[in-house]
Structure formats: C-alpha cells, structure tokens
Amino acid sequence: MGAIHSDTAALIRKLESIAPLAPDEKAALLRLPLRLKTVAADQDIVCEGDTPSECCLIVEGFACRYSLTAEGKRQILSFHISGDIPDLQSLHLDVMDHSLGTLVPSKLAFIQHDDLRSLMRNQPRLGDLFWRDTLIDAAVFRQWLVGIGRREAYGRIAHLLCELLVRLRAVELVEDHAFNLPVTQAELGDALGISTVHVNRVLQELRGENLISLSGSSLKVLDWEGLQEAGEFDATYLHLVKKEAL
Amino acid sequence: MGAIHSDTAALIRKLESIAPLAPDEKAALLRLPLRLKTVAADQDIVCEGDTPSECCLIVEGFACRYSLTAEGKRQILSFHISGDIPDLQSLHLDVMDHSLGTLVPSKLAFIQHDDLRSLMRNQPRLGDLFWRDTLIDAAVFRQWLVGIGRREAYGRIAHLLCELLVRLRAVELVEDHAFNLPVTQAELGDALGISTVHVNRVLQELRGENLISLSGSSLKVLDWEGLQEAGEFDATYLHLVKKEAL
DNA sequence: CGGTATCTTGAATTCGGTCAATAGTTGTGG
DNA sequence: CCACAACTATTGACCGAATTCAAGATACCG
C-alpha cells in the first residue's frame, strides 16, 4: 500500500532515458503517492471501455497493450517494461480504446490522475516530459506500422528484438546483449501480425544465422550489427537521450 | 504572408470537434501568428531527419505522413485534413522520424514552436487540448495497427473509409455521406499495406456490394451501416465530442 | 509425475503480390 | 478543340510468403 521511494526509481530511470531531470523534479516525482499492487501473469490491468481515474506504472514485470477483433483475433499494440506508464493517455482520453494486461507476474504502482495533474501544474517541465513520453509511444506505433505493413516476417521480428534490446538497455535491464523476454511465440505473433507457426520458423532462421540465441525466455543478441541490418533498425525513433553505440 | 482569421478557423473547427473551447481560448488561437503557404501536390512539407522549429497547420488540402523502407517501399502512416497539425509532435520530439507531404495542392499555415509554447503557457487548457490531439493521433495509429495486423484487405479499406468519413464530417467536409478523396489507389495501398492491384479489386468488391460509389476522387458512402460492419468500425477511438449517430 | 502450455515440424491451402498488358483520365500545349 | 504525354485504373495469369490444419516433441508447474 504505502509508497517506497525505490518504486518511483523505476519511473525516474525511465524518464531520465528520454530527457534530463532536475533535482527538484526528481524530488517532486518521489513525492508522488503510489498505490502498489502485485498481479499475476496474463491479468488485465485496464480494459477497453474503462474510464480510469489513475495511471499504471510498471515497476517490475512485462505488460502489453492489445485490441481484440470481432473474430477474436488479438493485436498486441506495444510491449511495456519497468518504468513505463502505458496508460498515461487516460489523463486526456477518458475512455480506453484498447486493453492493457500483464504478460508475467508484475509489480505495479497506480498513480491518481489528480496527483499527476497537480505534479505537472507545479512542475511544468515534467508535464512536457510526460507529453514527450506519449509522443515516443506514438513513434513506436508508427514504426510497428511500417514493419507490419511493409516488412516481411523476418525483418519484423528482427526489428522488434532490436527495439526491446534498446529500450531495456535504457533502463538497465540488459547485460552483455542479453535480456529476459517473457513472451511466448504466440504473443510475438499477435504483436507482429503473423501466425505462431511462422514466428517459430523465422526465429529458427535468426538462430540459424547466429544473430540471436534463445533458450527459454532468455534472449541473447549474438550479432547486434547483423540483427539491426536484418530489421533495418535505427533507434532514432525512440528519441533517447543517450545515443550510445553498441 | 499575413494571417487572416479565416485560416485559424480551420484549426478552431477541428479542436472543437475534440473538446469544447472557451471564448478566450478561441480568441487566443486567433491571435496566433501564421505564415501562410500554398504548395503543390506531392510535395514534402517536412522530411525524416529534419528538426523543425515550426508546426504545419493544414488549412485546406490533404496530406499524409509516411516512411520509406530500405527497399523503397512506402508506408503511409496517417492522412491529414483541414484543421490538422500533423507535426505537432515536433514540439517535443526534435528530430522527425518520418516525413510529411501533400497529396493535393494545399494551403498550409506554419506556426512557430515558440508561439505555440507561449500560447499554451497562457492557456494551459489549450496545452492539454493539443496534447489530447496527439493522443488521438496515437489512437489512430493503434487502430491502423489492428487493421494491418489482423484484418484482411476488405475490412481494412472499409475501416479506413469509415475513419475518413467521420473525421471529415467532424470538420464539415462531408455532405450527404459523400466526400472528396483525392487519394490514388497506389496511395491507399501504401497506407493499408496492400498492393495497388489488390486495392483495386477490393474497391470493386465494395462497389459491387453497393457499400460505396467512387467516381474520380469523389466517394459516396451508400450503405453506412454496411460499411461500418465490413470494417468493424467503432468511432470511439477518435474521441470526438459529438458522438452523433449516422 | 501427470497435465497443460509451448514449441516444432510437415503438408496443403490461400490471400495477396508481382508481372505485364490494356483501358481510361487528366492536363498541356499547339 | 484536338493530340500527345503521363498518370491512374483495370484485368488476367502466375507466384510465393504466410496461413491453417494436424500431429508430435519439449518444457514447465503444481
């Protein structure tokens, strides 16, 4: 229930990856009241049609946004990791037009809209920063559009893996080009608009070419240059502060 | 060069479609300095890699955002109409991660970032409204993701036509379920991730079922209910003020 | 140690793509 | 007002990436 500073740390780390933070801004963030909650895997956090009065910060875990079509097909719209606030948009869009759910057991922190609003009133630069965050969100959607619309499965998967590597690295969840990818092949397919079977085959291709190794949920990028080429990946669209090489 | 009130009117009309505007907010918008420009069809307004210092309001015309892949394939990311500011994001994302271009001869009005910033400082509610606009933008991207990822060509086209009808109607550019669609079949294909040839065939299907009629660039929706069903269309994601029927 | 979820593999199928050629349209200049 | 040029729409034949269906093989979990 009570908020501990270490939970806000995930948010601060994430925000610092997309813009510098002043000390008083950090302090203001740390004062943000959080309602902590631990949820199991595959649980909905917010559903299409809901009108939330709080936002959800992912402290630890993995989540995704998704929509379902009439025929019951699922399209995953984005993946979210530690530090993300996937439903930040609910601040200005009353009704959810998609759902948000966990992929693994996760630690969440809910923040009241009102608290966010007064935070942004007192720290306008933080308001701009949150806006920026939602804009980067949109940039990711655009990139996915290009992938799904114009790249074939091979490049799509490569691109997604590149994106996850860079985003996870930005919040220090990558070590030696390896990270935890708790996503089934079916979920990858739902994200990339391809079938599970095909995801499987393409992953084998990527492994066969020694671009990645994948055992269980731990993924290691063996050939970062090669994987970027395969996915035509250019991290510019993530608008990170550090444009670190490698 | 000089700005005339009637140009800002397009913006006001659009903003009022997504939230109510107070009189003093309208007045502040009308005071916004505009740099007018008329451009021909198929001209780039802003290019990937640019770092604009102004935003582009579309007064009249039709524009689209797009990206090109290494193999030269184009993915159109969104269409934009009178009242839209397609590159509003450049306020907070310095580098363009995609391009913006006209589809037909268009009347544009450029607004300095600085002018927008001071406007939003004086009228915080307008700042929120612009933020909301970029969030709706993102909602449209998400909807396109669902379409391209999980719907087949038939539903995709139907959905896009529904979206355009509703958005154009919101800015009073639809009369009797008919509107001007100055988009070639090749461009539709680039937007929907399908080939020109297939766009052609699907359009014929839609005509064959008397859902639409299309002659030249003027499109008329003959069966609005049917078209919505065909595209599984639900306008909620556009977050318009008026949830008008029909 | 079963039971369920996930991953693999193969074969047949299909939606949509590519190639290529034929109509229509539109715009321009003479 | 006509003719050419250039773009856009339409059609047909063939192809191929990815899907679907179906069946095993592994892995994970209580």
Short mmCIF file of N, CA, C and O in Angstrom, two decimals, chain A residues 13 36 38-39 46 78 89 96 100 111 115 130 132 176 181 186 192 198-199 220 240 243:
data_model
loop_
_atom_site.label_atom_id
_atom_site.label_comp_id
_atom_site.label_asym_id
_atom_site.label_seq_id
_atom_site.Cartn_x
_atom_site.Cartn_y
_atom_site.Cartn_z
N ARG A 13 14.21 6.45 -13.59
CA ARG A 13 15.21 5.90 -14.51
C ARG A 13 14.71 5.98 -15.94
O ARG A 13 15.42 6.39 -16.86
N LEU A 36 0.55 0.50 -4.54
CA LEU A 36 1.27 -0.66 -5.08
C LEU A 36 0.36 -1.87 -5.19
O LEU A 36 -0.57 -2.05 -4.41
N THR A 38 0.61 -6.15 -6.68
CA THR A 38 1.29 -7.21 -7.40
C THR A 38 0.23 -8.03 -8.11
O THR A 38 -0.77 -8.41 -7.52
N VAL A 39 0.44 -8.26 -9.39
CA VAL A 39 -0.55 -9.05 -10.12
C VAL A 39 0.11 -10.22 -10.83
O VAL A 39 1.30 -10.18 -11.14
N VAL A 46 -6.23 -2.75 -17.27
CA VAL A 46 -7.33 -1.87 -17.68
C VAL A 46 -7.92 -2.47 -18.94
O VAL A 46 -7.20 -3.07 -19.74
N SER A 78 1.75 -2.86 -28.23
CA SER A 78 3.05 -2.43 -27.70
C SER A 78 3.39 -3.29 -26.50
O SER A 78 2.50 -3.87 -25.86
N GLN A 89 -2.04 8.02 -21.38
CA GLN A 89 -3.02 8.68 -22.22
C GLN A 89 -4.37 8.87 -21.54
O GLN A 89 -5.11 9.78 -21.88
N MET A 96 -10.91 4.15 -22.53
CA MET A 96 -9.85 3.31 -23.09
C MET A 96 -10.33 2.71 -24.42
O MET A 96 -11.40 2.11 -24.48
N LEU A 100 -5.04 -3.24 -21.50
CA LEU A 100 -3.66 -3.34 -21.00
C LEU A 100 -3.60 -4.52 -20.06
O LEU A 100 -4.43 -4.64 -19.17
N ILE A 111 -1.11 5.50 -9.93
CA ILE A 111 -0.98 6.91 -9.57
C ILE A 111 -2.27 7.61 -9.97
O ILE A 111 -2.71 7.51 -11.11
N ASP A 115 -3.21 13.40 -8.82
CA ASP A 115 -1.84 13.61 -8.33
C ASP A 115 -0.90 13.95 -9.49
O ASP A 115 -0.03 14.80 -9.38
N PHE A 130 6.15 14.17 -19.76
CA PHE A 130 5.14 13.11 -19.90
C PHE A 130 4.52 13.16 -21.29
O PHE A 130 4.25 12.12 -21.91
N ARG A 132 6.01 14.25 -23.91
CA ARG A 132 7.05 13.65 -24.78
C ARG A 132 6.99 12.13 -24.74
O ARG A 132 7.11 11.46 -25.76
N ASP A 176 25.28 -7.63 -21.28
CA ASP A 176 26.02 -8.37 -22.29
C ASP A 176 25.13 -8.78 -23.46
O ASP A 176 25.16 -9.91 -23.93
N LEU A 181 13.09 -12.19 -22.04
CA LEU A 181 11.97 -11.91 -22.96
C LEU A 181 10.84 -12.88 -22.64
O LEU A 181 10.71 -13.93 -23.26
N ALA A 186 3.38 -17.21 -29.53
CA ALA A 186 2.03 -16.80 -29.91
C ALA A 186 1.86 -15.30 -29.68
O ALA A 186 1.25 -14.60 -30.50
N LEU A 192 3.15 -8.97 -34.04
CA LEU A 192 3.73 -8.70 -35.35
C LEU A 192 2.77 -8.98 -36.49
O LEU A 192 3.11 -8.79 -37.67
N HIS A 198 4.58 -19.36 -37.99
CA HIS A 198 5.57 -18.63 -38.77
C HIS A 198 6.61 -17.96 -37.87
O HIS A 198 7.79 -17.90 -38.21
N VAL A 199 6.17 -17.47 -36.74
CA VAL A 199 7.12 -16.90 -35.78
C VAL A 199 8.18 -17.94 -35.46
O VAL A 199 9.39 -17.66 -35.49
N LYS A 220 19.57 -13.72 -26.17
CA LYS A 220 20.87 -13.07 -26.28
C LYS A 220 21.10 -12.68 -27.73
O LYS A 220 20.92 -13.51 -28.64
N LEU A 240 15.84 8.62 -27.49
CA LEU A 240 16.53 8.50 -26.21
C LEU A 240 17.57 9.59 -26.05
O LEU A 240 18.08 10.14 -27.03
N LYS A 243 22.49 8.41 -27.12
CA LYS A 243 22.57 7.71 -28.39
C LYS A 243 23.81 6.81 -28.39
O LYS A 243 24.65 6.86 -29.28
#
